[in-house]
Amino acid sequence: MGTGTYLDLLLAGLAVTIKTAILAWIIALAFGAVIGVLRTLPSKTASWIGFGYVEFFRNMPLLVQLFLWFFVLPELLPKAAGLWLKQLPNAPFWTAAIGVGLFMSARVAVQLQAGISSLPRGQKQAATALGLTTVQMYRYVLLPMAFRIILPPLTSEFLNTIKNTSVAITIGLIELTGQARSMQEFSFQVFEAFTAATVLYLLLNFVVVTAMRFLERYVAIPGYISGK
Amino acid sequence: MLGSFDFDVIRRALPYLFLEGMRFTLTLTVLAAFGGLVFGTLIALMRLSGYRLLGRVAGIYVDFMRSLPLVLVIFWFYFLVPYIGQWLTGASRPITVGAFASSLITFIMFEAAYFSEIMRAGIQSISRGQPAAASALGLTYSQTMRYVVLPQAFRNMLPVLLTQTIVLFQDTSLVYVLSIPDFLGAASKVAQRDGRLVEMYLFAALVYFVISCVASYGVRRLQARIAIVR
Amino acid sequence: MIEIKNVNKWYGPSFQALKDCTTSVAKGEVVVVCGPSGSGKSTLIKCVNALEPIQGGEIILDGVKVNDPKTDLPKLRSRVGMVFQHFELFPHLRIVDNLCLAQEKVLGRKHEDALARGLKLLERVGLKDHAKKFPAELSGGQQQRVAIARALAMDPIAMLFDEPTSALDPEMISEVLDVMVDLAREGMTMMVVTHEMGFANKVADRVIFMDRGEIVEDAKKAEFFGQPRSDRAQKFLSKILQH
């Protein structure tokens, strides 16, 4: 094989990494937002659910979680559903995206909770005084500010999501690290393969950080912290 | 289905899982946390030393490590450590390094990047008057660091350092990619051998969960106590 | 004892913190440095033990040039005591350990000797009962007295005070000043940055007035309080004495 095809393989791996990470990130943001909000509600039940969710996903290694979704879940479901799951085409991809997404959602929830609690108490009171419902208050007042505040930590959580997709190599997802690893096995060009993968990860990081910086500037509100 | 859940598989595997697997995992966690803290503190001191070049080198190392997935770093070191060993010892062939040593070096180097950021924040959280007072008493730079600055930084950051250690404890499961029998690796071996994936993986998940929960509960208690003392 | 000759200091390229400052403190003398905030008085005192570097001129302490790269600064600093505005006790060490640390690590004293010396000084500042406490358990005035004891434990040849009472609640100021007055009367060489003109009046030999990085006035106490020569010093004095 020529170097051209090696590079093609790595780029294909990179594409899988990006696809998995983006889907996982959407899941993480959606679930993280709900759980993060739950944790800030006055209701005891809501905050207990939020707490339990976060503890569940934070206190098990990601690798173990992926194994649970991939190997254990189909066995625990009713036969037909389990069989359907097992025969799903592209199962490693879906498992990785959902597994990494749920794992990261707990972290997003923690960040969002911190962001919401960092807002001045008067905001909540002002929204209530204006007659907004709780949903409206979160939708129009609290979340828009909270998400802006936690944009920098969310950037690093997104980077973590990208890096974490590589754990799915263990359930057979051939993403960037997996591609480098398999090239090493059949071509013995370990150094070249890993170096190329490393460079691609660095590039990906750089692109994300730059993009997020633009986003931060774009959504910045004059007179507020992230506006500098 | 749960009806056919075989507890006996787990019971029979317990000695192997804990005496071999968990011992490996815990030893790796503790040694890597200790080594990572020592190295990380050195890196943090380099970054804050005021020497441009030293600070840049340390900064690049930290950013580099933090940009890469741990799995890739594990593969890198697994492949590189024998060559580094050859270079260090001047041997004629790449030296053979055991699975444990290789993973220990990997985790120390990797965690040092994360610990250094924590220690840096800890050192920066101490008011400038403290080192000034120490040097006014005649303490040298290293005495100031050793007796005044670092103990305070370490104490302030203890909850964060411990939380990072819990993350490290979970991350050590990734040595699975090298087919090393850590706790998860051992569970996986039994699972494959006996064809009992459900039991073994659920049990492994439970063990990780309980240990991490208890540990993070302890950290929260500690944090509350520190908050009162201040 | 302390000689300050034509000292110049810049922060960055444009801001000059000290302009051509020259003065001295003789053995056994008590000199009070005052002036409005930002006048450079704290900067000047921190230059004496090289906590701040200087860019021009020279400072000589007991015959040793402070701003000479060959000077062993830790050794030099161990011979001059310094008391800070915010006390700067080490919060992770008990009071006794605060007193012993530098005695053992810098002077190489044995622990028992350091302890004995430390306890004696604690007794002197009236805090012997607090020896086993942590700094945060003491009031501001008590902490500052410990800080003075910590400096004295090194058997310094001179003491520098950088606004020792300005971070204190009013009712605690006198307990610290009393210790300082005693010290002055025993003949300790002292350089004190402070706004406490009562203290200056009681024990100072000379008063230095600084403004915008310059030493505007440097006079015997009686002259300074009698009739300061410069307008700026007169204005400053009237502002802080009128209440």
XYZ file of C-alpha atoms in Angstrom:
701
model
C 0.000 0.000 0.000
C 1.193 3.525 -0.739
C 1.170 6.397 1.685
C -1.902 7.800 -0.043
C -4.080 4.958 1.137
C -2.659 5.161 4.652
C -3.663 8.773 4.811
C -7.104 7.883 3.437
C -7.541 5.334 6.197
C -6.576 7.851 8.861
C -8.887 10.483 7.419
C -11.703 7.949 7.390
C -10.928 7.329 11.061
C -10.960 11.055 11.703
C -14.380 11.296 10.042
C -15.734 8.571 12.326
C -14.272 10.361 15.351
C -15.930 13.625 14.351
C -19.296 12.028 13.542
C -19.381 10.096 16.814
C -18.288 13.103 18.827
C -20.888 15.421 17.318
C -23.765 13.017 17.891
C -22.505 12.336 21.416
C -22.226 16.057 22.086
C -25.815 16.692 20.974
C -26.974 13.973 23.369
C -24.763 15.354 26.144
C -26.110 18.889 25.726
C -29.754 17.809 25.577
C -29.653 15.472 28.567
C -27.189 17.673 30.440
C -29.458 20.690 30.075
C -32.474 18.834 31.478
C -30.545 17.318 34.370
C -28.701 20.546 35.109
C -32.025 22.389 35.352
C -33.514 19.642 37.531
C -30.696 20.103 39.992
C -31.481 23.794 40.428
C -35.251 23.414 40.925
C -36.601 23.960 44.436
C -38.304 20.546 44.365
C -36.491 17.957 46.489
C -37.510 15.123 44.183
C -36.174 16.922 41.126
C -32.805 17.614 42.652
C -32.553 14.030 43.934
C -33.216 12.689 40.452
C -30.590 15.058 39.092
C -28.122 14.037 41.781
C -28.730 10.316 41.211
C -28.324 10.674 37.453
C -25.026 12.522 37.768
C -23.641 10.118 40.347
C -24.648 7.124 38.227
C -22.807 8.296 35.137
C -19.853 9.838 36.931
C -18.910 6.938 39.166
C -18.324 4.262 36.543
C -15.486 4.219 34.049
C -16.626 5.157 30.554
C -15.232 1.876 29.289
C -17.437 -0.082 31.681
C -20.457 1.962 30.666
C -19.832 1.181 27.011
C -19.595 -2.534 27.871
C -22.897 -2.315 29.703
C -24.644 -0.748 26.713
C -22.956 -3.005 24.179
C -22.753 -6.426 25.815
C -25.166 -6.388 28.740
C -28.194 -4.353 27.676
C -29.235 -6.597 24.728
C -29.209 -9.619 27.066
C -31.401 -7.931 29.649
C -34.059 -6.843 27.165
C -36.888 -9.110 26.009
C -35.556 -11.567 23.445
C -36.930 -9.861 20.328
C -35.685 -6.418 21.297
C -32.296 -7.786 22.289
C -31.934 -9.557 18.999
C -32.912 -6.434 17.089
C -30.287 -4.451 19.033
C -27.572 -6.988 18.363
C -28.282 -7.075 14.644
C -28.381 -3.310 14.310
C -26.004 -2.275 11.528
C -23.217 -0.026 12.780
C -23.900 -0.980 16.400
C -20.482 0.200 17.681
C -21.122 3.670 16.283
C -24.552 4.071 17.880
C -23.395 2.567 21.167
C -20.369 4.840 21.264
C -22.333 7.985 20.468
C -25.045 7.248 23.016
C -22.667 5.888 25.659
C -20.188 8.757 25.415
C -23.095 11.201 25.132
C -24.737 10.031 28.358
C -21.371 9.902 30.134
C -20.654 13.493 29.130
C -24.206 14.661 29.879
C -23.511 14.239 33.590
C -20.563 16.613 33.278
C -22.557 19.120 31.248
C -25.260 18.972 33.924
C -22.742 19.803 36.656
C -21.376 22.746 34.682
C -24.837 24.059 33.902
C -25.922 23.776 37.508
C -22.876 25.801 38.544
C -23.642 28.361 35.831
C -27.255 28.766 36.911
C -26.364 29.074 40.589
C -23.757 31.701 39.769
C -26.461 34.028 38.438
C -27.561 36.723 40.875
C -30.622 35.686 42.867
C -32.393 38.867 41.801
C -32.713 37.505 38.247
C -35.019 34.737 39.389
C -37.008 37.109 41.537
C -37.312 39.660 38.755
C -38.526 36.999 36.311
C -41.067 35.730 38.811
C -42.210 39.270 39.582
C -42.838 39.834 35.873
C -45.205 36.874 35.915
C -43.062 34.404 33.942
C -43.730 30.726 34.548
C -40.852 28.544 35.713
C -40.383 27.180 32.193
C -40.390 30.665 30.705
C -37.984 31.870 33.364
C -35.473 29.163 32.468
C -36.063 29.451 28.724
C -35.798 33.230 28.416
C -33.828 34.452 31.428
C -31.678 31.904 33.228
C -30.470 29.512 30.521
C -29.375 32.146 27.966
C -27.075 33.711 30.565
C -25.982 30.459 32.175
C -24.934 28.914 28.876
C -22.929 31.996 27.978
C -21.162 31.887 31.328
C -20.222 28.217 31.002
C -19.097 28.427 27.398
C -15.382 28.110 28.252
C -15.807 24.972 30.395
C -18.189 23.566 27.786
C -15.431 23.963 25.217
C -13.174 21.700 27.207
C -16.029 19.249 27.778
C -16.538 19.092 24.012
C -12.818 18.415 23.599
C -13.180 15.673 26.206
C -16.058 14.228 24.197
C -13.853 14.014 21.123
C -11.071 12.355 23.094
C -13.472 9.978 24.819
C -14.771 8.567 21.537
C -11.444 6.752 21.326
C -12.543 4.539 24.232
C -15.043 2.989 21.804
C -12.102 1.255 20.150
C -12.861 -1.451 22.743
C -16.285 -2.182 21.259
C -14.897 -2.242 17.743
C -15.375 1.330 16.565
C -12.624 2.089 14.068
C -12.132 5.784 14.732
C -8.882 7.722 14.520
C -6.963 5.949 17.280
C -8.361 2.605 16.141
C -7.299 3.272 12.568
C -3.738 4.114 13.684
C -3.693 1.016 15.850
C -4.819 -1.292 13.050
C -2.355 0.231 10.583
C 0.360 -0.518 13.095
C -0.758 -4.131 13.194
C -0.674 -4.788 9.488
C 2.132 -2.468 8.370
C 4.413 -2.260 11.444
C 4.854 1.442 10.812
C 3.971 2.241 14.389
C 5.764 5.514 14.663
C 4.318 6.982 11.455
C 0.785 5.847 12.210
C 0.718 7.198 15.761
C 2.447 10.438 14.788
C -0.114 11.067 12.057
C -2.984 10.345 14.452
C -1.436 12.643 17.062
C -1.112 15.474 14.560
C -4.717 15.016 13.482
C -5.923 15.170 17.092
C -3.903 18.344 17.670
C -5.397 19.885 14.529
C -8.906 18.917 15.572
C -8.314 20.470 18.987
C -7.045 23.645 17.413
C -10.043 23.910 15.094
C -12.502 23.388 17.941
C -10.796 25.875 20.253
C -10.695 28.503 17.508
C -14.317 27.903 16.542
C -15.444 28.136 20.153
C -13.549 31.373 20.584
C -15.475 32.820 17.650
C -18.704 31.526 19.127
C -17.859 33.112 22.467
C -17.272 36.443 20.790
C -20.416 36.087 18.697
C -22.735 35.467 21.639
C -20.935 37.822 24.015
C -23.086 40.486 25.646
C -21.470 43.927 25.971
C -20.384 44.653 29.513
C -20.272 40.996 30.492
C -17.313 38.781 31.366
C -16.893 36.732 28.196
C -17.055 39.915 26.144
C -13.344 40.726 26.507
C -32.471 -12.566 31.359
C -32.112 -12.085 35.077
C -33.736 -15.454 35.763
C -30.630 -17.199 34.554
C -28.310 -14.875 36.457
C -25.454 -16.989 37.760
C -24.088 -15.586 41.010
C -21.799 -18.536 41.411
C -19.650 -17.417 38.478
C -18.918 -14.210 40.337
C -18.322 -15.964 43.637
C -15.821 -18.357 42.098
C -13.999 -15.529 40.351
C -13.764 -13.295 43.434
C -10.223 -14.242 44.528
C -8.880 -13.692 41.030
C -10.824 -10.467 40.509
C -9.703 -8.841 43.729
C -6.328 -10.365 44.587
C -5.038 -9.991 41.035
C -7.242 -7.478 39.252
C -8.148 -4.983 41.932
C -4.686 -5.119 43.427
C -3.224 -4.131 40.067
C -5.798 -1.357 39.640
C -5.308 0.100 43.116
C -1.516 -0.114 43.050
C -1.483 1.577 39.670
C -3.885 4.288 40.879
C -1.962 5.099 44.046
C 1.504 5.080 42.490
C 0.363 7.038 39.428
C -1.385 9.620 41.605
C 1.724 10.028 43.729
C 4.088 10.203 40.742
C 1.704 12.454 38.844
C 1.513 14.821 41.811
C 5.294 15.028 42.172
C 5.861 15.526 38.435
C 2.855 17.805 38.150
C 4.134 20.021 40.951
C 7.520 20.289 39.233
C 5.808 21.246 35.981
C 3.682 23.827 37.795
C 6.814 25.292 39.412
C 8.477 25.440 35.989
C 5.495 27.306 34.563
C 5.546 29.799 37.420
C 9.328 30.098 37.651
C 9.536 33.295 35.651
C 12.046 31.742 33.282
C 10.428 32.162 29.858
C 11.891 29.093 28.190
C 11.238 26.756 31.109
C 7.671 27.976 31.364
C 7.076 27.528 27.646
C 8.420 23.980 27.594
C 6.223 23.024 30.540
C 3.218 24.734 28.987
C 3.635 22.925 25.689
C 3.931 19.592 27.480
C 0.701 20.184 29.400
C -1.262 21.370 26.358
C 0.059 18.498 24.273
C -0.892 15.823 26.788
C -4.290 17.338 27.330
C -5.039 17.371 23.619
C -4.619 13.638 23.192
C -6.983 10.807 24.100
C -5.658 8.645 26.911
C -6.056 5.533 24.757
C -3.677 6.950 22.168
C -1.204 7.966 24.877
C -1.338 4.429 26.288
C -0.490 3.012 22.862
C 2.279 5.602 22.376
C 4.009 4.796 25.626
C 3.545 1.064 25.282
C 5.412 1.333 22.033
C 7.915 4.028 23.039
C 8.951 3.051 26.568
C 11.217 0.169 25.439
C 13.052 2.577 23.109
C 13.309 5.300 25.755
C 14.656 2.654 28.104
C 17.215 1.627 25.514
C 18.258 5.240 25.063
C 18.507 5.853 28.808
C 20.435 2.695 29.634
C 22.502 2.677 26.463
C 21.458 -0.904 25.743
C 21.894 -2.268 22.250
C 18.272 -3.374 21.801
C 14.968 -1.964 22.989
C 14.571 -3.160 26.572
C 11.600 -5.232 27.621
C 9.320 -3.420 30.017
C 6.598 -5.206 31.943
C 2.933 -4.370 31.556
C 2.783 -2.799 34.993
C 5.848 -0.585 34.564
C 4.702 0.528 31.143
C 1.233 1.520 32.332
C 2.643 3.187 35.432
C 4.948 5.397 33.369
C 2.083 6.204 30.998
C -0.272 7.256 33.748
C 2.341 9.266 35.637
C 3.267 11.232 32.523
C -0.365 11.691 31.511
C -1.716 12.614 34.933
C 1.185 14.993 35.602
C -0.332 17.317 33.001
C -3.643 17.399 34.837
C -2.188 17.542 38.348
C 0.114 20.384 37.298
C -2.869 22.526 36.340
C -4.425 21.889 39.738
C -1.211 22.687 41.606
C -0.688 25.794 39.492
C -4.118 27.067 40.465
C -3.313 26.199 44.080
C -0.027 28.087 44.072
C -1.630 31.071 42.390
C -4.398 31.117 44.983
C -1.886 32.027 47.694
C -1.482 35.744 48.261
C 1.813 37.265 47.197
C 2.462 38.409 50.741
C 3.164 34.853 51.858
C 6.307 34.246 49.787
C 7.337 37.855 50.521
C 7.050 37.238 54.261
C 8.973 33.984 53.923
C 11.852 35.579 52.060
C 11.833 38.541 54.455
C 12.587 35.967 57.155
C 15.556 34.830 55.124
C 14.125 31.636 53.649
C 15.567 30.720 50.251
C 13.358 30.115 47.199
C 13.274 26.370 47.712
C 12.649 26.692 51.453
C 9.846 29.172 50.746
C 8.258 26.727 48.329
C 8.783 23.714 50.522
C 7.682 25.056 53.903
C 5.308 27.894 53.079
C 3.817 27.853 49.586
C 3.436 24.209 48.588
C 1.925 22.964 51.876
C -0.751 25.633 51.595
C -1.345 25.007 47.893
C -1.601 21.283 48.523
C -4.043 21.756 51.374
C -6.238 24.174 49.461
C -6.338 21.842 46.481
C -6.691 18.558 48.357
C -10.365 17.989 47.431
C -9.660 18.691 43.746
C -6.578 16.459 43.792
C -8.580 13.631 45.339
C -11.394 14.044 42.817
C -8.830 13.844 40.029
C -7.504 10.677 41.665
C -10.989 9.138 41.506
C -11.063 9.973 37.787
C -7.641 8.372 37.509
C -8.915 5.267 39.303
C -11.627 4.935 36.669
C -9.258 5.760 33.816
C -6.883 2.955 34.746
C -9.531 0.606 33.323
C -8.282 1.696 29.896
C -5.197 -0.499 30.239
C -7.739 -3.048 29.004
C -6.627 -2.056 25.481
C -3.228 -3.637 26.232
C -4.914 -6.845 27.461
C -3.539 -6.244 30.937
C -5.462 -7.974 33.743
C -6.443 -4.996 35.858
C -9.811 -5.295 37.601
C -11.825 -4.821 34.420
C -9.378 -6.919 32.412
C -9.694 -9.751 34.914
C -13.489 -9.526 34.852
C -13.412 -9.538 31.087
C -11.142 -12.585 31.009
C -13.524 -14.574 33.208
C -16.479 -13.285 31.197
C -15.022 -14.551 27.913
C -13.825 -17.842 29.396
C -17.134 -18.763 31.040
C -19.351 -17.013 28.518
C -20.854 -14.940 31.334
C -20.610 -11.355 30.062
C -23.758 -10.095 31.748
C -22.799 -11.216 35.236
C -19.178 -10.183 35.084
C -19.681 -6.748 33.516
C -22.570 -5.864 35.821
C -20.486 -6.917 38.786
C -17.491 -4.906 37.586
C -19.704 -1.859 37.064
C -21.114 -2.249 40.568
C -17.669 -2.495 42.158
C -16.364 0.597 40.346
C -19.555 2.424 41.222
C -19.434 1.625 44.919
C -15.756 2.480 45.304
C -16.081 5.765 43.400
C -19.262 6.724 45.261
C -17.746 6.101 48.664
C -14.584 7.967 47.680
C -16.420 10.991 46.331
C -18.660 11.031 49.396
C -15.479 11.161 51.466
C -14.160 14.046 49.385
C -17.409 15.974 49.865
C -17.175 15.463 53.627
C -13.571 16.643 53.605
C -14.505 19.687 51.558
C -17.228 20.623 54.006
C -14.789 20.306 56.894
C -12.182 22.461 55.186
C -14.848 25.065 54.407
C -15.646 25.332 58.115
C -12.027 25.624 59.215
C -11.485 28.587 56.870
C 22.892 51.153 59.592
C 20.652 51.629 56.534
C 21.876 53.854 53.743
C 19.719 54.666 50.755
C 21.510 56.545 47.973
C 19.890 57.962 44.833
C 17.515 55.057 44.490
C 15.417 54.898 41.329
C 12.752 52.345 40.564
C 10.401 51.875 37.646
C 7.368 49.660 37.196
C 7.386 48.960 33.488
C 8.895 51.483 31.092
C 6.759 54.480 32.018
C 5.854 54.506 35.723
C 8.579 55.676 38.073
C 7.814 54.503 41.586
C 10.886 55.977 43.268
C 12.717 59.087 42.114
C 16.257 59.638 43.299
C 15.547 58.794 46.944
C 18.365 59.392 49.432
C 18.192 58.978 53.190
C 19.604 56.899 56.011
C 18.768 55.325 59.317
C 21.470 55.316 61.988
C 21.927 52.605 64.589
C 19.292 52.918 67.307
C 17.356 55.482 65.335
C 13.590 55.346 64.755
C 12.514 56.818 61.423
C 8.884 57.186 60.425
C 8.004 57.344 56.736
C 4.659 58.886 55.840
C 2.873 60.234 52.814
C -0.296 59.799 50.786
C -1.156 56.432 49.287
C 0.781 55.696 46.122
C 3.615 57.956 47.247
C 6.133 55.099 47.142
C 6.710 54.731 50.889
C 5.877 51.003 50.977
C 7.944 50.441 47.861
C 10.915 52.183 49.460
C 10.842 50.045 52.601
C 10.523 46.854 50.542
C 13.636 47.842 48.600
C 15.646 47.895 51.829
C 15.553 44.083 52.102
C 15.327 43.624 48.335
C 11.781 42.314 48.249
C 11.550 44.798 45.394
C 14.468 45.219 42.990
C 15.788 48.696 42.198
C 17.040 49.972 38.861
C 19.349 52.755 39.990
C 21.329 53.921 43.012
C 22.371 51.744 45.924
C 21.180 50.549 49.301
C 23.684 49.560 51.968
C 22.606 47.627 55.005
C 25.115 47.273 57.828
C 27.932 47.606 55.330
C 26.501 45.120 52.805
C 25.330 46.343 49.425
C 21.761 45.074 49.006
C 21.491 45.473 45.242
C 24.683 43.588 44.477
C 23.965 40.319 42.615
C 26.668 38.639 44.701
C 24.949 39.421 47.992
C 23.497 36.414 49.801
C 19.981 37.800 50.088
C 18.453 35.139 52.351
C 21.270 35.672 54.834
C 20.934 39.432 54.664
C 17.151 39.310 55.051
C 17.430 37.023 58.057
C 19.215 39.868 59.850
C 16.468 42.440 59.238
C 13.009 41.886 60.642
C 9.980 42.862 58.604
C 6.359 43.323 59.621
C 3.705 43.444 56.912
C 0.418 45.270 56.567
C -1.528 42.008 56.328
C 0.544 40.163 58.984
C 1.391 37.280 56.615
C 1.530 34.645 59.292
C 1.665 31.219 57.657
C -1.918 29.965 58.017
C -1.044 26.261 57.883
C 1.364 26.463 60.832
C 0.561 26.853 64.517
C 1.735 30.063 66.209
C 4.803 28.359 67.706
C 5.705 26.822 64.362
C 5.381 30.215 62.703
C 7.950 31.441 65.213
C 10.285 28.462 64.871
C 10.317 27.856 61.103
C 12.895 30.441 60.044
C 14.939 30.110 63.233
C 15.466 26.432 62.434
C 15.662 26.497 58.633
C 17.606 29.725 58.208
C 19.610 30.178 61.401
C 19.965 26.434 61.993
C 18.878 26.631 65.606
C 17.892 23.455 67.393
C 14.162 23.020 67.874
C 14.322 23.358 71.660
C 16.302 26.585 71.424
C 14.003 28.017 68.773
C 10.996 27.050 70.834
C 12.394 28.640 73.991
C 13.208 31.847 72.145
C 9.807 31.874 70.457
C 7.875 31.345 73.684
C 9.841 34.076 75.416
C 8.903 36.545 72.687
C 5.294 35.398 72.725
C 5.235 36.129 76.414
C 6.676 39.522 75.743
C 3.863 40.414 73.316
C 1.381 38.937 75.778
C 0.270 35.920 73.750
C 1.921 32.950 75.389
C -1.439 31.250 75.963
C -2.106 31.193 72.230
C 1.053 29.315 71.268
C -0.757 26.184 70.078
C -3.423 27.977 68.055
C -3.571 28.567 64.324
C -3.290 32.145 63.030
C -6.931 32.253 61.879
C -8.033 31.728 65.496
C -6.459 35.032 66.578
C -7.712 38.588 66.161
C -5.940 40.938 63.762
C -4.120 42.745 66.542
C -2.970 39.466 68.066
C -1.782 38.217 64.682
C 0.241 41.350 64.136
C 1.857 40.991 67.561
C 2.778 37.416 66.671
C 4.225 38.696 63.400
C 6.407 41.132 65.348
C 7.515 38.329 67.661
C 8.298 36.166 64.622
C 10.546 38.878 63.224
C 12.230 39.490 66.593
C 12.926 35.771 67.012
C 15.568 36.113 64.303
C 17.468 38.592 66.545
C 17.437 41.257 63.852
C 19.781 44.228 63.800
C 16.938 46.420 62.500
C 13.193 46.220 62.010
C 11.113 47.335 59.032
C 7.398 48.005 59.522
C 5.205 48.335 56.448
C 1.940 49.989 57.565
C 1.637 47.593 60.510
C -1.666 48.998 61.778
C -3.556 50.017 58.655
C -5.327 46.665 58.232
C -6.466 46.636 61.852
C -9.764 47.566 63.435
C -9.337 50.821 65.411
C -9.626 49.170 68.833
C -6.683 46.892 68.061
C -4.247 49.513 66.877
C -2.947 50.525 70.295
C -2.008 46.985 71.380
C 0.317 46.788 68.367
C 1.665 50.320 68.757
C 2.440 49.638 72.443
C 4.711 46.772 71.450
C 6.402 48.980 68.884
C 6.903 51.830 71.350
C 8.561 49.454 73.831
C 10.790 48.196 71.092
C 11.796 51.732 70.113
C 12.562 52.661 73.687
C 14.841 49.656 74.018
C 16.956 51.114 71.240
C 15.942 48.973 68.268
C 16.779 50.476 64.904
C 13.434 50.948 63.194
C 12.075 52.148 59.876
C 8.317 52.491 60.064
C 5.868 53.284 57.286
C 2.740 54.520 59.048
C 0.076 57.188 59.294
C 0.051 57.017 63.084
C 1.397 60.460 63.854
C 0.895 59.879 67.566
C 3.419 57.082 67.372
C 5.787 59.301 65.382
C 5.433 62.038 67.938
C 6.154 59.687 70.799
C 9.229 57.779 69.656
C 10.449 58.869 66.218
C 13.805 60.566 65.860
C 13.152 61.664 62.296
C 10.173 61.841 59.973
C 10.358 61.367 56.222
C 7.538 62.626 54.045
C 7.155 61.148 50.573
C 4.970 62.120 47.650
C 4.869 60.793 44.083
C 7.975 58.691 44.570
C 10.102 61.505 45.973
C 11.396 62.192 49.437
C 9.949 65.660 49.923
C 10.874 66.162 53.525
C 13.409 64.489 55.795
C 13.581 66.247 59.134
C 14.063 65.864 62.851
C 10.739 65.116 64.534
C 10.485 68.490 66.268
C 11.138 70.350 63.026
C 8.670 68.241 61.081
C 5.794 68.710 63.477
C 6.770 72.298 64.230
C 6.806 73.686 60.730
C 7.206 71.446 57.682
C 9.023 73.289 54.964
C 7.038 72.062 51.978
C 3.441 72.843 51.104
C 2.711 69.234 50.281
C 3.755 68.022 53.707
C 1.773 70.777 55.381
C -1.330 69.839 53.423
C -0.879 66.166 54.213
C -0.393 66.836 57.907
C -3.432 69.086 58.135
C -5.526 66.412 56.437
C -4.590 63.599 58.768
C -4.311 65.640 61.967
C -7.532 67.640 61.742
C -9.713 64.888 63.165
